[in-house]
Amino acid sequence: MPTEGTLSEQESLEDAKDPKSPWYVDEFTKVLIATTVAGGTAALLIPLLLWWIWNMSPDDVGQLRFHILCITSGIIAILAIFQLYWKNQLTDLKTKEYIKKNQQDSATNEQIRLDNVRAERLSRYSNAIENLAHDKATIRMGSAYTLLRLADEWLLDDSFDAGERKVEGQVIIDNLCAYIRSPFPLAEKKELLENKNLTEQEIKKYEGNLISDKARLREEQDLRQTILTQIKYRLGDSGEKDTNGETVLSDGLWSDFTYNFSHATFFYPVDLYDAVIIGNIYFSNAIFKDSTDFSDTAFIRSAFFDNAIFEGFADFSNTKFNSPAFFNEATFLKFANFENAIFLSSSYFSSATFEEMTNFENNTFDKSADFSQANFKDITSFRKASIGADVDFRSSRFKDVSFELTHFLENADFNSTIFSGFAYFGNSFFAGLTSFIGAIFEKSVDFSESVFTHESPLFAAKSTLPAQFSLKVEPENYMFAVSSQSPHNIKTEEVSPPGDKIFTIPEGSLLFIPNVKEYIKNNIEAYYKKTENN
């Protein structure tokens, strides 16, 4: 039975009248017969009349009759051409109407198809979201894969508008990120549940079912790690090098999305090695209980790691940050490796804590770098780093640190920084204003072969506490002799505190006693030994 829409289309086609046809089309048969009869009659009678009246010769009569018949044939041919032309015009018009109707039908059918696809995908999406909270791990895993496939379907289906595909993909990604952010109580027992050497007493004290909790922890680790792994597969990677030796980045299907993992607890290794992430990515306040691998990763937009806690090895080697990188108040409990990392925009490590070794060797900082109040509690290396803009180490704390061969191309601020271990600036290059006002050096300091092109570094200023150097260090371990090629040197002076030692330290600086009681005790013991020997 025809639908209402079909009837309306038929009525509209019937109502569409053909254009008014000319007289020679409407009366074509009559005109054709009349022309033929008239032409034949004229060809028969007119030559006879002329022959009879004017005594026309038989040859002239034959020629006249022939011409009249030719004229008649020409008129008939012209009428036929007009008729054919009009029919062609009419056919073209009907063809266009037919094509237009088919196009309208196709558009309607395509819209119906798209609506059906939307409805089907929405149904699958709703079921998958609901089943992500299922008790069975296998069903949760299946739901995760359903969401992953749905996002791929949206992004690869070019029958939908690009904006709609991007929105639908982002919604699914937001849900996957939300699942990873969701709390999992057994994550707090990770260390205990993964311990294969529990004592009988520890097993008895355990609250809950140890065996089933171990299984649940492994299942959830597998599920969440699978989601991250599948996301990584869709983030592209670094391709071949171009003719200039630069690595060509190949973005993936999911690269240009925003990822929010803020406050997530990763109780499993995180591996985003060699990924290309074009959208913003958030790890603010996240806890990484296992190792993290962001090596060779390219962050095209901002990366947020502020207040994050890295409990395992954190690898950011060869990582490229094209936009600002935020590590403010982040905590690294194990080795933090940023070797060969490239910061093309500003980087922020203010108040970050590094509990173990930290490696910033061969780093490139094209824009400003903020390490103010950062705390480096173990060996730290900025060796061969290139810092192209202002760097701020104010009030930061170092144990043993090396800035050997480091290039400071703009201002370097070490005001009020505490160096509790050795501070090595050998062969370093300072092109801007360098300041150590209020800095405290508790161990050896070495500026051998360093170069200052702007002016001599500052260690003291009026109305401000100057730099301080420990009396516990042997004088020869304070080395301020810069390179002979340096336009400016470190201005020093000799200071003779009570005792036999003479210290050469920067002008205006002070000597201090790190531990007064220990210093007095050692000096008294040294005095008595010297007295006994005499």
Short mmCIF file of C-alpha atoms in Angstrom, two decimals:
data_model
loop_
_atom_site.label_atom_id
_atom_site.label_comp_id
_atom_site.label_asym_id
_atom_site.label_seq_id
_atom_site.Cartn_x
_atom_site.Cartn_y
_atom_site.Cartn_z
CA MET A 1 0.00 0.00 0.00
CA PRO A 2 1.50 3.38 -0.97
CA THR A 3 2.52 5.57 1.87
CA GLU A 4 1.37 9.11 2.39
CA GLY A 5 4.78 10.41 1.28
CA THR A 6 4.58 8.34 -1.96
CA LEU A 7 1.11 9.66 -2.79
CA SER A 8 2.16 13.24 -2.28
CA GLU A 9 5.14 12.73 -4.60
CA GLN A 10 2.90 11.18 -7.31
CA GLU A 11 0.41 14.02 -7.02
CA SER A 12 3.19 16.58 -7.32
CA LEU A 13 4.46 14.86 -10.47
CA GLU A 14 0.95 14.72 -11.99
CA ASP A 15 0.37 18.36 -11.15
CA ALA A 16 3.60 19.32 -12.89
CA LYS A 17 2.14 20.13 -16.37
CA ASP A 18 4.25 20.05 -19.48
CA PRO A 19 5.08 23.44 -20.95
CA LYS A 20 2.52 24.71 -23.52
CA SER A 21 3.43 23.16 -26.87
CA PRO A 22 3.43 25.29 -30.10
CA TRP A 23 0.69 24.99 -32.74
CA TYR A 24 2.80 22.98 -35.16
CA VAL A 25 3.29 20.32 -32.47
CA ASP A 26 -0.33 20.15 -31.38
CA GLU A 27 -1.56 19.99 -35.01
CA PHE A 28 1.47 18.20 -36.45
CA THR A 29 -0.50 15.49 -38.30
CA LYS A 30 -2.97 17.95 -39.82
CA VAL A 31 -0.20 20.34 -40.80
CA LEU A 32 1.81 17.48 -42.29
CA ILE A 33 -1.16 16.23 -44.39
CA ALA A 34 -2.15 19.74 -45.41
CA THR A 35 1.37 20.62 -46.44
CA THR A 36 1.74 17.38 -48.41
CA VAL A 37 -1.62 17.83 -50.20
CA ALA A 38 -0.96 21.52 -50.86
CA GLY A 39 2.53 20.85 -52.13
CA GLY A 40 1.40 17.98 -54.37
CA THR A 41 -1.55 19.98 -55.72
CA ALA A 42 0.66 22.98 -56.36
CA ALA A 43 3.24 20.80 -58.12
CA LEU A 44 0.51 19.37 -60.36
CA LEU A 45 -1.64 22.41 -61.16
CA ILE A 46 0.66 25.43 -61.18
CA PRO A 47 2.95 24.15 -63.99
CA LEU A 48 -0.15 23.19 -66.06
CA LEU A 49 -1.67 26.64 -65.66
CA LEU A 50 1.56 28.34 -66.60
CA TRP A 51 1.94 26.05 -69.63
CA TRP A 52 -1.63 26.74 -70.71
CA ILE A 53 -1.61 30.52 -70.07
CA TRP A 54 1.95 31.47 -71.06
CA ASN A 55 2.74 28.52 -73.26
CA MET A 56 5.62 27.40 -70.97
CA SER A 57 7.92 24.84 -72.49
CA PRO A 58 7.71 21.22 -71.20
CA ASP A 59 11.27 21.48 -69.78
CA ASP A 60 10.39 24.58 -67.74
CA VAL A 61 7.21 22.90 -66.54
CA GLY A 62 9.21 19.91 -65.31
CA GLN A 63 11.76 22.15 -63.54
CA LEU A 64 9.02 24.19 -61.82
CA ARG A 65 7.22 21.04 -60.67
CA PHE A 66 10.51 19.68 -59.29
CA HIS A 67 11.22 22.90 -57.32
CA ILE A 68 7.72 23.00 -55.85
CA LEU A 69 8.10 19.41 -54.64
CA CYS A 70 11.54 20.22 -53.14
CA ILE A 71 10.11 23.22 -51.29
CA THR A 72 7.26 21.08 -49.99
CA SER A 73 9.71 18.41 -48.83
CA GLY A 74 11.85 21.03 -47.08
CA ILE A 75 8.82 22.42 -45.24
CA ILE A 76 7.87 18.89 -44.16
CA ALA A 77 11.48 18.23 -43.00
CA ILE A 78 11.56 21.47 -41.00
CA LEU A 79 8.26 20.58 -39.32
CA ALA A 80 9.67 17.13 -38.46
CA ILE A 81 12.81 18.70 -36.98
CA PHE A 82 10.71 21.06 -34.86
CA GLN A 83 8.62 18.12 -33.69
CA LEU A 84 11.72 16.05 -32.83
CA TYR A 85 13.32 19.00 -31.03
CA TRP A 86 10.23 19.53 -28.95
CA LYS A 87 10.05 15.83 -28.03
CA ASN A 88 13.71 15.88 -26.99
CA GLN A 89 13.10 18.94 -24.83
CA LEU A 90 10.14 17.24 -23.23
CA THR A 91 12.16 14.05 -22.68
CA ASP A 92 14.99 16.00 -21.05
CA LEU A 93 12.55 17.77 -18.79
CA LYS A 94 10.98 14.50 -17.70
CA THR A 95 14.42 12.94 -17.24
CA LYS A 96 15.47 15.78 -14.97
CA GLU A 97 12.26 15.43 -12.99
CA TYR A 98 12.92 11.70 -12.70
CA ILE A 99 16.52 12.26 -11.57
CA LYS A 100 15.39 14.87 -9.06
CA LYS A 101 12.80 12.48 -7.67
CA ASN A 102 15.42 9.70 -7.43
CA GLN A 103 17.79 12.05 -5.67
CA GLN A 104 15.09 13.02 -3.22
CA ASP A 105 14.28 9.36 -2.67
CA SER A 106 17.99 8.55 -2.21
CA ALA A 107 18.43 11.40 0.26
CA THR A 108 15.39 10.20 2.19
CA ASN A 109 16.61 6.62 2.17
CA GLU A 110 20.12 7.70 3.20
CA GLN A 111 18.72 9.73 6.08
CA ILE A 112 16.67 6.73 7.17
CA ARG A 113 19.81 4.57 6.96
CA LEU A 114 21.85 7.06 8.99
CA ASP A 115 19.12 7.28 11.62
CA ASN A 116 19.05 3.49 11.84
CA VAL A 117 22.86 3.37 12.19
CA ARG A 118 22.73 5.98 14.95
CA ALA A 119 20.04 4.06 16.77
CA GLU A 120 21.91 0.75 16.46
CA ARG A 121 25.18 2.26 17.68
CA LEU A 122 23.43 4.04 20.53
CA SER A 123 21.93 0.73 21.61
CA ARG A 124 25.32 -1.01 21.53
CA TYR A 125 26.90 1.94 23.35
CA SER A 126 24.27 1.91 26.11
CA ASN A 127 24.63 -1.85 26.63
CA ALA A 128 28.42 -1.60 26.71
CA ILE A 129 28.36 1.22 29.27
CA GLU A 130 25.96 -0.73 31.44
CA ASN A 131 28.04 -3.92 31.22
CA LEU A 132 31.26 -2.12 32.20
CA ALA A 133 29.94 -2.36 35.74
CA HIS A 134 29.21 -6.10 35.46
CA ASP A 135 30.58 -8.47 38.09
CA LYS A 136 32.16 -10.78 35.53
CA ALA A 137 35.51 -9.65 34.16
CA THR A 138 34.89 -11.31 30.78
CA ILE A 139 31.74 -9.25 30.24
CA ARG A 140 33.54 -6.05 31.27
CA MET A 141 36.33 -6.89 28.81
CA GLY A 142 33.80 -7.49 26.04
CA SER A 143 32.14 -4.17 26.79
CA ALA A 144 35.48 -2.37 26.58
CA TYR A 145 36.17 -3.89 23.16
CA THR A 146 32.64 -2.94 22.03
CA LEU A 147 33.32 0.69 22.93
CA LEU A 148 36.70 0.58 21.18
CA ARG A 149 35.11 -0.79 18.01
CA LEU A 150 32.26 1.70 18.18
CA ALA A 151 34.70 4.62 18.30
CA ASP A 152 36.55 3.21 15.30
CA GLU A 153 33.28 2.79 13.40
CA TRP A 154 32.31 6.40 14.01
CA LEU A 155 35.69 7.77 13.00
CA LEU A 156 35.98 5.68 9.84
CA ASP A 157 32.39 6.19 8.64
CA ASP A 158 32.65 9.13 6.23
CA SER A 159 28.90 9.07 5.56
CA PHE A 160 28.60 11.20 8.71
CA ASP A 161 29.81 14.74 9.15
CA ALA A 162 33.37 15.02 10.48
CA GLY A 163 32.20 17.10 13.43
CA GLU A 164 29.63 14.51 14.47
CA ARG A 165 32.18 11.70 14.18
CA LYS A 166 34.63 13.65 16.36
CA VAL A 167 31.96 14.28 19.01
CA GLU A 168 30.85 10.64 19.12
CA GLY A 169 34.46 9.44 19.30
CA GLN A 170 35.24 11.85 22.15
CA VAL A 171 32.20 10.67 24.12
CA ILE A 172 33.38 7.05 23.94
CA ILE A 173 36.97 8.01 24.84
CA ASP A 174 35.68 10.04 27.79
CA ASN A 175 33.86 6.96 29.06
CA LEU A 176 36.93 4.74 28.70
CA CYS A 177 39.02 7.33 30.56
CA ALA A 178 36.33 7.58 33.23
CA TYR A 179 36.50 3.83 33.74
CA ILE A 180 40.27 3.98 34.18
CA ARG A 181 39.79 6.84 36.66
CA SER A 182 37.20 4.92 38.64
CA PRO A 183 38.44 3.70 42.03
CA PHE A 184 39.26 0.06 42.59
CA PRO A 185 39.57 -0.70 46.34
CA LEU A 186 41.97 -3.62 45.92
CA ALA A 187 44.50 -1.28 44.29
CA GLU A 188 45.53 -0.18 47.78
CA LYS A 189 46.41 -3.79 48.58
CA LYS A 190 48.44 -4.27 45.40
CA GLU A 191 51.79 -4.73 47.12
CA LEU A 192 50.35 -7.24 49.56
CA LEU A 193 48.36 -9.21 46.97
CA GLU A 194 51.34 -9.45 44.61
CA ASN A 195 53.70 -10.59 47.32
CA LYS A 196 54.51 -14.25 46.71
CA ASN A 197 56.33 -14.64 50.02
CA LEU A 198 53.62 -13.85 52.55
CA THR A 199 54.11 -15.40 55.96
CA GLU A 200 51.38 -17.52 57.55
CA GLN A 201 50.75 -14.76 60.04
CA GLU A 202 50.26 -12.18 57.28
CA ILE A 203 47.87 -14.55 55.49
CA LYS A 204 45.83 -15.05 58.66
CA LYS A 205 45.67 -11.30 59.32
CA TYR A 206 44.45 -10.56 55.80
CA GLU A 207 40.94 -9.16 55.77
CA GLY A 208 38.97 -10.80 53.00
CA ASN A 209 39.47 -13.76 50.69
CA LEU A 210 43.13 -13.64 49.68
CA ILE A 211 42.83 -16.00 46.71
CA SER A 212 39.75 -14.39 45.17
CA ASP A 213 41.14 -10.88 45.78
CA LYS A 214 44.34 -11.81 43.96
CA ALA A 215 42.28 -13.04 41.03
CA ARG A 216 40.10 -9.91 41.00
CA LEU A 217 43.17 -7.68 41.09
CA ARG A 218 44.75 -9.47 38.12
CA GLU A 219 41.50 -9.34 36.15
CA GLU A 220 41.09 -5.62 36.69
CA GLN A 221 44.75 -4.97 35.89
CA ASP A 222 44.36 -6.90 32.62
CA LEU A 223 41.20 -5.01 31.69
CA ARG A 224 42.51 -1.51 32.37
CA GLN A 225 45.88 -2.23 30.82
CA THR A 226 44.13 -3.63 27.74
CA ILE A 227 42.16 -0.39 27.37
CA LEU A 228 45.37 1.66 27.58
CA THR A 229 47.13 -0.67 25.14
CA GLN A 230 44.29 -0.42 22.63
CA ILE A 231 44.32 3.37 22.95
CA LYS A 232 48.07 3.37 22.32
CA TYR A 233 47.65 1.30 19.14
CA ARG A 234 45.39 4.06 17.81
CA LEU A 235 47.74 6.95 18.67
CA GLY A 236 50.19 6.56 15.80
CA ASP A 237 53.96 6.59 16.21
CA SER A 238 57.22 8.12 15.02
CA GLY A 239 57.86 7.35 11.38
CA GLU A 240 61.00 7.45 9.32
CA LYS A 241 63.38 10.41 9.34
CA ASP A 242 63.09 13.01 6.59
CA THR A 243 65.92 14.37 4.44
CA ASN A 244 66.93 16.74 7.27
CA GLY A 245 67.22 13.90 9.75
CA GLU A 246 64.06 14.98 11.60
CA THR A 247 61.68 12.28 12.76
CA VAL A 248 58.36 12.40 10.94
CA LEU A 249 55.41 11.90 13.27
CA SER A 250 52.57 9.73 12.02
CA ASP A 251 49.40 10.53 13.95
CA GLY A 252 46.85 7.80 14.52
CA LEU A 253 43.08 7.52 14.32
CA TRP A 254 42.71 8.54 17.96
CA SER A 255 45.53 11.09 18.24
CA ASP A 256 43.45 14.25 18.02
CA PHE A 257 41.36 13.71 21.15
CA THR A 258 41.49 14.89 24.74
CA TYR A 259 42.39 12.29 27.37
CA ASN A 260 41.57 12.88 31.01
CA PHE A 261 43.23 10.51 33.48
CA SER A 262 43.27 12.99 36.37
CA HIS A 263 43.12 11.39 39.85
CA ALA A 264 43.47 7.92 38.32
CA THR A 265 45.39 5.22 40.17
CA PHE A 266 47.42 3.11 37.77
CA PHE A 267 48.06 -0.12 39.67
CA TYR A 268 49.67 -1.65 36.59
CA PRO A 269 52.46 -0.54 34.22
CA VAL A 270 51.63 2.36 31.91
CA ASP A 271 53.11 2.16 28.42
CA LEU A 272 52.56 4.99 25.95
CA TYR A 273 55.94 4.58 24.31
CA ASP A 274 56.33 6.27 20.90
CA ALA A 275 52.74 7.54 20.86
CA VAL A 276 51.61 10.72 19.12
CA ILE A 277 49.11 12.65 21.23
CA ILE A 278 47.72 15.74 19.51
CA GLY A 279 45.03 16.67 22.04
CA ASN A 280 45.53 17.74 25.63
CA ILE A 281 46.24 14.92 28.05
CA TYR A 282 45.66 15.10 31.80
CA PHE A 283 47.41 13.03 34.48
CA SER A 284 46.98 15.62 37.24
CA ASN A 285 46.92 14.03 40.72
CA ALA A 286 47.34 10.59 39.16
CA ILE A 287 49.20 7.83 41.04
CA PHE A 288 51.47 5.52 39.06
CA LYS A 289 52.16 2.50 41.26
CA ASP A 290 54.22 0.71 38.60
CA SER A 291 56.66 1.78 35.95
CA THR A 292 55.64 4.38 33.40
CA ASP A 293 56.99 4.59 29.86
CA PHE A 294 56.46 7.82 27.94
CA SER A 295 59.75 7.55 26.08
CA ASP A 296 59.74 8.79 22.46
CA THR A 297 56.20 10.05 22.97
CA ALA A 298 55.18 13.29 21.24
CA PHE A 299 52.82 15.58 23.17
CA ILE A 300 51.61 18.08 20.57
CA ARG A 301 49.37 19.99 22.97
CA SER A 302 49.67 20.50 26.72
CA ALA A 303 50.55 17.61 29.01
CA PHE A 304 49.45 17.86 32.65
CA PHE A 305 51.29 15.81 35.28
CA ASP A 306 50.99 18.29 38.14
CA ASN A 307 50.65 16.67 41.60
CA ALA A 308 51.15 13.23 40.04
CA ILE A 309 52.98 10.56 42.06
CA PHE A 310 55.33 8.18 40.28
CA GLU A 311 56.01 5.25 42.61
CA GLY A 312 57.98 3.30 39.99
CA PHE A 313 60.53 4.09 37.29
CA ALA A 314 59.38 7.05 35.19
CA ASP A 315 60.78 7.14 31.66
CA PHE A 316 60.41 10.35 29.64
CA SER A 317 63.56 9.89 27.59
CA ASN A 318 63.43 11.27 24.03
CA THR A 319 59.97 12.64 24.77
CA LYS A 320 58.92 15.73 22.84
CA PHE A 321 56.70 18.38 24.41
CA ASN A 322 55.48 20.79 21.71
CA SER A 323 53.27 22.70 24.16
CA PRO A 324 53.56 23.54 27.86
CA ALA A 325 54.39 20.60 30.15
CA PHE A 326 53.18 20.76 33.74
CA PHE A 327 54.92 18.76 36.48
CA ASN A 328 54.31 21.19 39.34
CA GLU A 329 54.39 19.41 42.73
CA ALA A 330 54.85 16.04 41.06
CA THR A 331 56.64 13.36 43.10
CA PHE A 332 59.09 10.86 41.63
CA LEU A 333 59.85 8.12 44.15
CA LYS A 334 62.17 6.17 41.83
CA PHE A 335 64.56 6.97 39.02
CA ALA A 336 63.18 9.75 36.78
CA ASN A 337 64.68 9.73 33.30
CA PHE A 338 64.21 12.77 31.04
CA GLU A 339 67.35 12.20 28.97
CA ASN A 340 67.18 13.76 25.47
CA ALA A 341 63.72 15.16 26.16
CA ILE A 342 62.75 18.21 24.12
CA PHE A 343 60.63 21.00 25.59
CA LEU A 344 59.61 23.30 22.72
CA SER A 345 57.37 25.33 25.01
CA SER A 346 57.47 26.30 28.68
CA SER A 347 58.05 23.57 31.25
CA TYR A 348 56.96 23.66 34.87
CA PHE A 349 58.54 21.57 37.63
CA SER A 350 57.91 23.97 40.50
CA SER A 351 57.90 22.21 43.91
CA ALA A 352 58.44 18.82 42.28
CA THR A 353 60.18 16.16 44.41
CA PHE A 354 62.74 13.71 43.05
CA GLU A 355 63.54 11.05 45.66
CA GLU A 356 66.10 9.08 43.65
CA MET A 357 68.38 9.68 40.67
CA THR A 358 67.16 12.19 38.11
CA ASN A 359 68.46 12.50 34.59
CA PHE A 360 67.95 15.61 32.44
CA GLU A 361 71.05 15.01 30.31
CA ASN A 362 71.05 16.32 26.73
CA ASN A 363 67.72 18.00 27.33
CA THR A 364 66.53 20.89 25.18
CA PHE A 365 64.51 23.66 26.77
CA ASP A 366 63.52 26.11 24.02
CA LYS A 367 61.32 28.17 26.32
CA SER A 368 61.36 29.06 29.99
CA ALA A 369 61.86 26.29 32.54
CA ASP A 370 60.60 26.59 36.12
CA PHE A 371 62.26 24.39 38.75
CA SER A 372 61.67 26.77 41.64
CA GLN A 373 61.42 25.02 45.04
CA ALA A 374 62.03 21.65 43.41
CA ASN A 375 63.70 19.07 45.66
CA PHE A 376 66.33 16.77 44.14
CA LYS A 377 67.24 14.29 46.88
CA ASP A 378 69.70 12.13 44.97
CA ILE A 379 72.20 12.48 42.14
CA THR A 380 70.88 14.79 39.44
CA SER A 381 72.32 15.49 36.03
CA PHE A 382 71.64 18.35 33.62
CA ARG A 383 74.81 17.51 31.72
CA LYS A 384 74.89 18.79 28.12
CA ALA A 385 71.45 20.31 28.48
CA SER A 386 70.57 23.31 26.31
CA ILE A 387 68.37 25.88 28.01
CA GLY A 388 67.33 28.48 25.46
CA ALA A 389 65.27 30.75 27.72
CA ASP A 390 65.15 31.81 31.36
CA VAL A 391 65.51 28.99 33.86
CA ASP A 392 64.36 29.32 37.46
CA PHE A 393 65.94 27.21 40.21
CA ARG A 394 65.09 29.61 43.04
CA SER A 395 64.79 27.97 46.46
CA SER A 396 65.30 24.53 44.97
CA ARG A 397 67.35 21.86 46.73
CA PHE A 398 70.03 19.64 45.24
CA LYS A 399 72.07 16.84 46.62
CA ASP A 400 74.78 16.01 44.07
CA VAL A 401 74.18 17.82 40.78
CA SER A 402 76.07 18.19 37.54
CA PHE A 403 75.62 21.02 35.04
CA GLU A 404 78.71 20.02 33.07
CA LEU A 405 78.71 21.31 29.48
CA THR A 406 75.26 22.80 30.04
CA HIS A 407 74.35 25.85 27.94
CA PHE A 408 72.35 28.58 29.67
CA LEU A 409 71.43 30.82 26.74
CA GLU A 410 69.36 33.24 28.81
CA ASN A 411 69.12 34.13 32.50
CA ALA A 412 69.78 31.45 35.12
CA ASP A 413 68.35 32.05 38.59
CA PHE A 414 69.82 29.95 41.42
CA ASN A 415 68.92 32.40 44.19
CA SER A 416 68.39 30.76 47.60
CA THR A 417 69.10 27.31 46.12
CA ILE A 418 70.59 24.77 48.53
CA PHE A 419 73.34 22.47 47.28
CA SER A 420 73.76 19.81 49.98
CA GLY A 421 76.12 17.73 47.81
CA PHE A 422 78.68 18.59 45.18
CA ALA A 423 77.72 21.21 42.57
CA TYR A 424 79.54 20.82 39.29
CA PHE A 425 79.35 23.56 36.64
CA GLY A 426 82.52 22.61 34.77
CA ASN A 427 82.67 23.61 31.08
CA SER A 428 79.22 25.16 31.29
CA PHE A 429 78.21 28.20 29.24
CA PHE A 430 76.26 31.18 30.64
CA ALA A 431 75.01 33.73 28.08
CA GLY A 432 72.62 35.67 30.34
CA LEU A 433 72.46 37.03 33.84
CA THR A 434 73.41 34.33 36.34
CA SER A 435 72.61 34.69 40.02
CA PHE A 436 73.46 32.60 43.10
CA ILE A 437 72.41 35.21 45.68
CA GLY A 438 71.39 33.50 48.93
CA ALA A 439 72.42 30.08 47.66
CA ILE A 440 73.93 27.63 50.17
CA PHE A 441 76.78 25.32 49.19
CA GLU A 442 77.41 22.57 51.71
CA LYS A 443 79.92 20.57 49.65
CA SER A 444 82.40 21.14 46.84
CA VAL A 445 81.74 23.61 44.01
CA ASP A 446 83.43 23.54 40.64
CA PHE A 447 83.18 26.17 37.88
CA SER A 448 86.32 25.03 36.05
CA GLU A 449 86.45 26.04 32.37
CA SER A 450 83.01 27.63 32.51
CA VAL A 451 82.26 30.67 30.33
CA PHE A 452 80.26 33.80 31.22
CA THR A 453 79.56 35.99 28.17
CA HIS A 454 77.07 38.47 29.66
CA GLU A 455 78.62 39.46 32.98
CA SER A 456 80.11 37.93 36.09
CA PRO A 457 77.65 35.82 38.10
CA LEU A 458 76.12 37.38 41.19
CA PHE A 459 76.68 35.82 44.62
CA ALA A 460 75.82 38.83 46.78
CA ALA A 461 73.62 41.92 46.67
CA LYS A 462 72.78 44.78 49.03
CA SER A 463 70.12 44.16 51.69
CA THR A 464 69.98 40.48 50.75
CA LEU A 465 71.56 37.44 52.33
CA PRO A 466 74.53 36.48 50.13
CA ALA A 467 75.63 33.05 49.02
CA GLN A 468 77.11 30.88 51.77
CA PHE A 469 79.84 28.24 51.67
CA SER A 470 80.45 25.55 54.25
CA LEU A 471 83.49 25.67 56.49
CA LYS A 472 83.46 21.87 56.54
CA VAL A 473 84.68 21.71 52.93
CA GLU A 474 88.36 21.77 52.19
CA PRO A 475 89.33 25.11 50.57
CA GLU A 476 90.73 23.43 47.47
CA ASN A 477 87.28 21.97 46.73
CA TYR A 478 85.93 25.43 46.02
CA MET A 479 87.00 26.00 42.41
CA PHE A 480 85.97 29.28 40.77
CA ALA A 481 88.64 29.60 38.08
CA VAL A 482 86.68 29.89 34.82
CA SER A 483 87.89 29.34 31.27
CA SER A 484 90.60 31.63 29.93
CA GLN A 485 88.25 32.28 26.98
CA SER A 486 85.50 33.62 29.24
CA PRO A 487 84.84 37.38 28.82
CA HIS A 488 83.90 37.53 32.49
CA ASN A 489 85.17 35.67 35.51
CA ILE A 490 83.90 34.98 39.01
CA LYS A 491 85.13 37.72 41.28
CA THR A 492 86.55 36.14 44.41
CA GLU A 493 88.20 37.09 47.68
CA GLU A 494 90.19 35.26 50.30
CA VAL A 495 88.55 34.70 53.67
CA SER A 496 90.46 33.51 56.74
CA PRO A 497 88.18 32.17 59.47
CA PRO A 498 89.67 31.10 62.83
CA GLY A 499 92.13 28.33 62.11
CA ASP A 500 94.77 27.62 59.55
CA LYS A 501 92.55 27.44 56.44
CA ILE A 502 92.23 30.17 53.83
CA PHE A 503 89.13 30.06 51.63
CA THR A 504 88.76 31.65 48.21
CA ILE A 505 85.06 32.35 47.65
CA PRO A 506 83.01 34.83 45.55
CA GLU A 507 83.10 38.44 46.72
CA GLY A 508 80.53 39.26 49.38
CA SER A 509 79.81 35.61 50.16
CA LEU A 510 79.88 34.14 53.65
CA LEU A 511 81.25 31.04 55.27
CA PHE A 512 78.98 29.11 57.58
CA ILE A 513 79.14 26.15 59.92
CA PRO A 514 76.57 23.50 58.89
CA ASN A 515 76.54 21.83 62.32
CA VAL A 516 77.95 24.06 65.03
CA LYS A 517 78.17 21.39 67.74
CA GLU A 518 79.92 18.94 65.44
CA TYR A 519 82.27 21.66 64.23
CA ILE A 520 83.22 22.69 67.79
CA LYS A 521 83.71 19.07 68.83
CA ASN A 522 85.97 18.33 65.87
CA ASN A 523 88.03 21.48 66.46
CA ILE A 524 88.47 20.69 70.17
CA GLU A 525 89.61 17.16 69.35
CA ALA A 526 92.00 18.54 66.74
CA TYR A 527 93.32 21.08 69.27
CA TYR A 528 94.07 18.42 71.93
CA LYS A 529 95.74 16.14 69.39
CA LYS A 530 97.90 19.01 68.26
CA THR A 531 98.74 19.86 71.91
CA GLU A 532 99.63 16.25 72.71
CA ASN A 533 101.91 16.08 69.69
CA ASN A 534 103.70 19.22 70.80
#
